[in-house]
Each structure stands twice: as structure tokens, then as C-alpha cells.
Amino acid sequence: MTSQFHPSLVNDPFDDPAVYVDFLYERRALLFDLGDIRALSPRKILRITHIFISHTHIDHFIGFSQVLRLCLGREKRLHLFGPPGFIAQVEHSLASFTWNLVESYPTDFTVVAVELYPDDTSCTVEFHCRSGFRRERERTEQMAGGIVLDEDGFRIRAAFLDHKTVSLAFALEEKDHVNIMKNRLLELGLPTGHWLADLKRAIMRGEDDDKPFRVSWLGETGTKERHFTMGELKTTILNIVPGQRIAYVTDAANTPENAAKIIDLARGADVLFIEAAFLDADHAQAAERYHLTARQAGLLARQAGVARVIPFHFSPRYQGMEEALLKELGP
């Protein structure tokens, strides 16, 4: 199966947290956390449509000004998601600059800030460049099951963790991965074309098997068409397998409540990015600072049954001791 999402750490594991998720088939990317992102090229930053912030400690949000500076003057909507209190922090960050000339800009770069709450509600506010980034269009929404973003091909789920403040963990879940069996297309005498993308989107939306689906294409003698049900096409030309899952966990105390939420969020993930801030010999300091040790992170990953673990957010005190952290993390 070809992976649609290509996730990678932006920085060395001793540096600021940030995970960049590139889309294989779209000129688009997501970002988990917004620390120092100078390692990303402007081209990569401009691909980002949504950024998911665990919390606003400086090493997780200092990159906001860099993104803001790069996007100014562009017709772009940038969506930011964060914990309770996030909208005010975005608003104050924007208000720290002077915007007296932006009303004449030909483009209207817009920051859409979404504040998430543990009761499955959210508040959304828009900040438009041409309005001097004043708070506008405030609205509240109801979510379900921790899902904070739901698109045709994937969803983002959040969990609320304790870091002596709220720290959000996130999971990117691709919906069923739809593969086209081209040999079956040939057997049915059907061509490739845009209709296959329409079919995939209908599958992603969960359309009923008995719903009609029209296949049309331009042949040598004009437009041709054939009619099927969704169920017929699913069983004859498609191979549907579970989609890719990527989880991101950082800055969380090793408590039973946090552990249960992390395991549930990351269960069966293809890749888990998880902080491993301390060696287990320093677990008392880790607990005092509401962080995980490498051993604790590895245990959570195994309990969640993830396929691959990528640790990050190592404490600077262990510079030159990366192998010790990786050893404690385990296989």
C-alpha cells in the first residue's frame, strides 16, 4: 500500500518539537506543534494548511511569527488548533504587531484559530489580514469522539493530557485506503479517468452499497456511460484496506489517566511520535516536570501496539547520550 502521508520530525530530537506531514498526492501538508521551524524551507511551510498545537509553551509555539511573516501578502487560510485559552494567545500574538497598512493589501491572509475543549466542543475565530487581524466570526461547534477535523480522506483526533496545563495529543487517521485493481477495470471494459476519484471520494464518505453510481467517459464515437451500484464497484474493482494512522504525543505526565488516553489514541498506529524527555534513572525529575521517561514512552507504545516508534523532545542534559535513551525506549 502506498502511504498517502509522509511524516517526519522537523528538528533533531534534542531541539524544539514539530512533526511535518506531507501529502503524497496534494500540494499540502500538516504540522504538529510549532516550535523553531527554521529547518523547513519556505516552500514546505507554504504547503501547510492546518497546524495542531499541543500547548503554548515557548518551544511549541515560537514558530508562529515565522509562519505569519511568510504568509503575509498571500491569499491563504491557515487553520490553527489548540487547547483552552488558545484563541486569546493567538490574538495577543497578532496584536503585538502594527497593522496600519494592511487594509490596502490585494490579498487577505486569514488565521483561523480553533480552541478545543474536553467536552467535545470548540470555539473558532477568524483573524483577517485586511481587518488588521481583529477577532471576527466567532462561532462554537459540537464535535464527536474527540474528532477535531474530518475531511473526505482523513480525520484528526485529539486527547487532553495533563502537563500541569492541558497538553493535546493528536492522531491522524486516514480513512479506508482505496486501491484500484486495473486488471478488473480491463475485464469490465472500463477506462481510467476522473470518475475513479469521484468513486474514491464516495467510498470515503461512506455512501451506501445500494446507491447508484454512473461511470461516464468520452469514447471514439462520443460520450459513453454505464451504471452500477456502489456495492458492485466495491466488490469488483476496489481493494479497500485500513488507512494509515499517525499519532503525536508530547509533554505529558506519567499518570494512569494520561496513559489510558495515550494508549487509546495511539492504538494500532503505523507511527507513534512520542516524547522521551528523561532517562528512567531521573524519573523523579520527569514526574516533577510532568514529562515521560524513555522507558515509560516505550511501554506505552508497546501497550498501544504501534508498528513504529519515533522518540523526540530529549532533555538537553542527555546530549551525547542518545543511545541510552533509545535503549530504554526499547524495540
Coordinates of C-alpha atoms in Angstrom, one line a residue:
M1 CA 0.0 0.0 0.0
T2 CA 1.3 3.4 -1.0
S3 CA 1.3 5.7 2.0
Q4 CA -0.6 9.0 1.4
F5 CA 1.1 10.7 4.4
H6 CA 4.8 11.2 4.9
P7 CA 5.5 12.3 8.5
S8 CA 8.9 13.4 9.7
L9 CA 10.5 15.3 12.6
V10 CA 11.4 18.9 11.7
N11 CA 14.3 19.0 14.1
D12 CA 16.9 16.9 15.9
P13 CA 15.2 15.1 18.9
F14 CA 17.1 17.4 21.3
D15 CA 15.6 20.5 19.6
D16 CA 12.1 22.0 19.5
P17 CA 9.2 19.6 18.8
A18 CA 7.5 19.7 15.4
V19 CA 6.3 17.0 13.1
Y20 CA 5.7 17.8 9.4
V21 CA 3.2 15.6 7.5
D22 CA 3.5 15.9 3.7
F23 CA 0.7 14.7 1.4
L24 CA 1.7 12.5 -1.4
Y25 CA -1.0 13.4 -3.9
E26 CA -1.7 17.0 -2.9
R27 CA 0.3 20.2 -2.6
R28 CA -0.5 20.3 1.0
A29 CA 1.0 19.5 4.5
L30 CA 0.0 19.4 8.2
L31 CA 2.1 20.3 11.2
F32 CA 2.0 19.1 14.7
D33 CA 3.4 21.7 17.1
L34 CA 5.1 24.9 16.1
G35 CA 8.5 25.2 17.8
D36 CA 11.5 26.5 15.9
I37 CA 10.9 25.5 12.3
R38 CA 13.8 27.3 10.5
A39 CA 14.8 23.9 9.2
L40 CA 11.7 23.9 6.9
S41 CA 12.1 25.7 3.6
P42 CA 9.6 28.4 2.7
R43 CA 8.1 26.2 0.1
K44 CA 7.3 23.5 2.7
I45 CA 5.9 26.0 5.1
L46 CA 3.6 27.4 2.5
R47 CA 2.1 23.9 1.9
I48 CA 0.8 23.8 5.4
T49 CA -2.9 24.2 5.7
H50 CA -3.5 23.1 9.4
I51 CA -1.3 23.3 12.5
F52 CA -2.2 21.4 15.6
I53 CA -0.6 22.8 18.8
S54 CA -0.3 20.6 21.9
H55 CA 0.1 23.7 24.2
T56 CA 1.8 27.1 24.0
H57 CA 5.0 26.7 26.0
I58 CA 7.5 28.7 24.0
D59 CA 9.3 25.6 22.5
H60 CA 5.9 24.5 21.0
F61 CA 4.7 27.9 19.6
I62 CA 7.7 30.2 19.0
G63 CA 7.5 29.4 15.2
F64 CA 4.1 31.2 14.8
S65 CA 5.8 34.5 14.0
Q66 CA 7.9 32.9 11.3
V67 CA 4.8 31.3 9.6
L68 CA 2.9 34.6 10.0
R69 CA 5.7 36.6 8.3
L70 CA 5.9 34.2 5.4
C71 CA 2.2 34.0 4.7
L72 CA 1.6 37.8 4.7
G73 CA 0.6 39.1 1.3
R74 CA -0.7 35.7 0.2
E75 CA -4.3 34.6 -0.4
K76 CA -4.2 31.8 2.2
R77 CA -6.3 30.4 5.1
L78 CA -4.2 28.9 7.9
H79 CA -6.0 26.8 10.5
L80 CA -4.6 26.5 14.0
F81 CA -5.9 24.2 16.7
G82 CA -5.0 24.5 20.3
P83 CA -6.1 23.9 23.9
P84 CA -8.4 26.1 26.1
G85 CA -7.2 29.7 26.1
F86 CA -5.6 29.3 22.7
I87 CA -7.6 31.9 20.9
A88 CA -6.6 34.7 23.3
Q89 CA -3.0 33.7 22.9
V90 CA -3.2 33.9 19.1
E91 CA -5.0 37.2 19.3
H92 CA -2.3 38.6 21.7
S93 CA 0.4 37.4 19.4
L94 CA -1.2 39.1 16.4
A95 CA -1.8 42.3 18.4
S96 CA 1.9 42.6 19.2
F97 CA 2.5 43.9 15.7
T98 CA 1.3 47.1 14.0
W99 CA -1.1 46.5 11.1
N100 CA -1.9 50.1 9.9
L101 CA -1.2 49.5 6.2
V102 CA -2.7 46.1 5.6
E103 CA -6.2 47.3 4.5
S104 CA -4.7 48.0 1.1
Y105 CA -3.3 44.6 0.5
P106 CA -4.7 42.8 -2.6
T107 CA -4.8 39.5 -0.7
D108 CA -6.4 38.6 2.6
F109 CA -4.3 36.1 4.6
T110 CA -6.5 34.7 7.3
V111 CA -5.7 32.9 10.5
V112 CA -8.5 30.6 11.7
A113 CA -7.9 29.7 15.4
V114 CA -9.8 26.8 16.9
E115 CA -9.9 26.3 20.6
L116 CA -10.7 22.8 21.8
Y117 CA -12.4 21.7 25.0
P118 CA -12.7 18.4 26.8
D119 CA -16.5 18.3 26.5
D120 CA -16.2 17.8 22.7
T121 CA -17.0 21.4 21.9
S122 CA -14.8 24.0 20.1
C123 CA -14.7 27.8 19.6
T124 CA -13.5 29.2 16.2
V125 CA -12.4 32.7 15.5
E126 CA -11.1 34.2 12.3
F127 CA -8.4 36.9 12.1
H128 CA -8.2 38.6 8.6
C129 CA -5.2 40.5 7.5
R130 CA -7.1 43.3 5.8
S131 CA -9.0 43.9 9.0
G132 CA -5.8 44.3 11.0
F133 CA -6.2 40.7 12.4
R134 CA -9.1 41.7 14.6
R135 CA -11.3 39.0 16.1
E136 CA -14.2 38.1 13.8
R137 CA -16.8 35.5 13.0
E138 CA -16.7 33.8 16.4
R139 CA -18.7 30.5 16.5
T140 CA -19.0 27.4 18.6
E141 CA -19.3 23.9 17.3
Q142 CA -20.0 20.4 18.6
M143 CA -17.6 17.6 17.9
A144 CA -17.9 13.9 18.4
G145 CA -15.5 11.3 19.8
G146 CA -12.6 13.7 20.0
I147 CA -12.6 14.3 16.2
V148 CA -11.4 17.9 15.6
L149 CA -11.1 17.8 11.8
D150 CA -13.0 15.5 9.5
E151 CA -12.2 15.6 5.7
D152 CA -13.1 13.1 2.9
G153 CA -9.8 11.2 3.2
F154 CA -8.8 11.5 6.8
R155 CA -9.7 12.8 10.3
I156 CA -7.7 14.2 13.2
R157 CA -8.5 13.1 16.7
A158 CA -7.3 14.8 19.9
A159 CA -6.8 13.7 23.5
F160 CA -6.5 16.0 26.5
L161 CA -3.4 15.2 28.6
D162 CA -2.1 16.6 31.9
H163 CA 1.2 18.6 31.8
K164 CA 0.2 20.8 34.7
T165 CA -1.7 22.5 32.0
V166 CA -3.6 21.0 29.1
S167 CA -1.4 19.3 26.5
L168 CA -3.1 18.0 23.5
A169 CA -2.1 14.7 21.8
F170 CA -3.2 14.1 18.2
A171 CA -3.8 11.2 15.8
L172 CA -4.1 11.5 12.1
E173 CA -6.3 8.7 10.8
E174 CA -6.6 8.0 7.1
K175 CA -10.0 6.7 6.2
D176 CA -10.1 3.3 4.3
H177 CA -7.3 3.2 1.8
V178 CA -8.9 2.5 -1.6
N179 CA -6.8 0.8 -4.3
I180 CA -8.0 0.4 -7.9
M181 CA -7.4 -3.1 -9.4
K182 CA -6.6 -2.1 -13.0
N183 CA -6.9 -5.7 -14.3
R184 CA -10.5 -5.7 -13.1
L185 CA -11.1 -2.5 -14.9
L186 CA -9.9 -4.1 -18.1
E187 CA -12.1 -7.1 -17.6
L188 CA -15.2 -4.8 -17.3
G189 CA -14.1 -2.7 -20.3
L190 CA -13.9 0.4 -18.1
P191 CA -11.3 3.2 -18.7
T192 CA -9.4 5.1 -16.0
G193 CA -10.4 8.7 -15.5
H194 CA -11.8 11.3 -13.2
W195 CA -14.7 9.1 -12.3
L196 CA -12.3 6.9 -10.2
A197 CA -11.5 9.9 -8.0
D198 CA -15.3 10.6 -7.6
L199 CA -15.7 6.9 -6.7
K200 CA -13.0 7.1 -4.1
R201 CA -14.5 10.2 -2.5
A202 CA -17.9 8.5 -2.4
I203 CA -16.3 5.5 -0.6
M204 CA -14.6 7.8 1.9
R205 CA -17.9 9.5 2.6
G206 CA -19.4 6.1 3.5
E207 CA -22.0 6.0 0.7
D208 CA -24.4 3.1 0.9
D209 CA -23.7 0.0 -1.2
D210 CA -27.1 0.2 -2.9
K211 CA -26.5 3.8 -4.1
P212 CA -26.3 4.2 -7.9
F213 CA -23.1 5.3 -9.5
R214 CA -22.7 6.4 -13.1
V215 CA -19.4 5.8 -14.9
S216 CA -19.1 8.1 -18.0
W217 CA -16.2 8.7 -20.4
L218 CA -15.5 10.1 -23.8
G219 CA -15.2 7.3 -26.4
E220 CA -14.3 7.4 -30.1
T221 CA -18.0 7.8 -31.0
G222 CA -19.0 10.2 -28.2
T223 CA -19.8 10.0 -24.5
K224 CA -20.4 6.5 -23.1
E225 CA -21.8 5.6 -19.8
R226 CA -22.5 2.6 -17.6
H227 CA -24.4 2.2 -14.4
F228 CA -23.5 0.3 -11.3
T229 CA -24.2 0.3 -7.6
M230 CA -21.6 1.3 -5.1
G231 CA -21.5 -2.2 -3.8
E232 CA -20.9 -3.7 -7.3
L233 CA -17.9 -1.5 -7.9
K234 CA -16.5 -2.0 -4.3
T235 CA -16.5 -5.8 -4.8
T236 CA -15.3 -5.9 -8.4
I237 CA -12.6 -3.2 -9.0
L238 CA -11.6 -2.0 -5.5
N239 CA -9.4 -3.3 -2.8
I240 CA -10.2 -1.5 0.5
V241 CA -7.8 -1.8 3.4
P242 CA -7.5 0.2 6.7
G243 CA -5.8 3.5 6.2
Q244 CA -2.6 4.9 7.7
R245 CA -2.5 6.1 11.3
I246 CA 0.0 8.5 12.8
A247 CA 0.0 9.6 16.5
Y248 CA 1.7 12.5 18.1
V249 CA 2.2 12.6 21.9
T250 CA 4.3 15.1 23.8
D251 CA 4.6 16.8 27.2
A252 CA 2.5 14.6 29.4
A253 CA 2.9 13.3 33.0
N254 CA 3.1 9.5 33.5
T255 CA -0.3 9.2 35.2
P256 CA -2.8 6.4 34.9
E257 CA -5.3 8.9 33.3
N258 CA -2.7 10.1 30.7
A259 CA -1.6 6.5 30.0
A260 CA -5.1 5.3 29.2
K261 CA -5.7 8.2 26.9
I262 CA -2.4 7.8 25.1
I263 CA -2.9 4.1 24.6
D264 CA -6.4 4.6 23.2
L265 CA -5.3 7.4 20.9
A266 CA -2.3 5.6 19.5
R267 CA -3.7 2.1 19.4
G268 CA -2.5 0.2 16.3
A269 CA -0.8 3.3 14.8
D270 CA 1.7 2.8 12.0
V271 CA 3.9 5.5 13.5
L272 CA 3.9 7.0 17.0
F273 CA 5.9 10.2 17.6
I274 CA 6.3 10.3 21.4
E275 CA 8.4 12.4 23.8
A276 CA 11.1 10.6 25.7
A277 CA 12.4 13.5 27.8
F278 CA 14.3 11.7 30.6
L279 CA 16.2 8.6 31.4
D280 CA 14.3 6.4 33.8
A281 CA 17.0 7.0 36.5
D282 CA 15.7 10.5 36.5
H283 CA 12.0 9.6 36.8
A284 CA 11.5 11.8 39.8
Q285 CA 12.6 14.8 37.8
A286 CA 10.4 13.7 35.0
A287 CA 7.4 13.4 37.3
E288 CA 8.1 16.8 38.8
R289 CA 8.2 18.4 35.3
Y290 CA 5.2 16.4 34.0
H291 CA 7.2 14.6 31.3
L292 CA 7.6 11.0 30.2
T293 CA 10.9 9.0 30.5
A294 CA 12.1 6.9 27.6
R295 CA 11.2 3.7 29.4
Q296 CA 7.6 5.0 30.1
A297 CA 7.2 6.1 26.5
G298 CA 8.4 2.7 25.2
L299 CA 5.9 0.9 27.5
L300 CA 3.0 3.0 26.3
A301 CA 4.0 2.3 22.7
R302 CA 4.0 -1.4 23.2
Q303 CA 0.7 -1.4 25.1
A304 CA -0.8 0.5 22.2
G305 CA 0.6 -2.0 19.7
V306 CA 2.1 0.6 17.4
A307 CA 4.2 -0.6 14.5
R308 CA 7.0 2.0 14.7
V309 CA 8.1 4.5 17.5
I310 CA 9.9 7.7 16.8
P311 CA 11.0 9.4 20.1
F312 CA 11.8 13.1 20.4
H313 CA 11.9 16.0 22.8
F314 CA 15.0 14.7 24.6
S315 CA 16.2 16.8 27.5
P316 CA 19.4 18.7 26.6
R317 CA 21.0 17.2 29.7
Y318 CA 21.5 14.0 27.7
Q319 CA 23.4 15.5 24.8
G320 CA 25.8 12.7 23.6
M321 CA 23.6 10.1 25.4
E322 CA 21.0 9.5 22.6
E323 CA 21.8 5.7 22.5
A324 CA 21.0 5.4 26.2
L325 CA 17.5 7.0 25.6
L326 CA 16.9 4.7 22.6
K327 CA 17.9 1.7 24.6
E328 CA 15.5 2.4 27.4
L329 CA 12.7 3.1 24.8
G330 CA 13.1 -0.5 23.7
P331 CA 12.2 -2.2 20.4

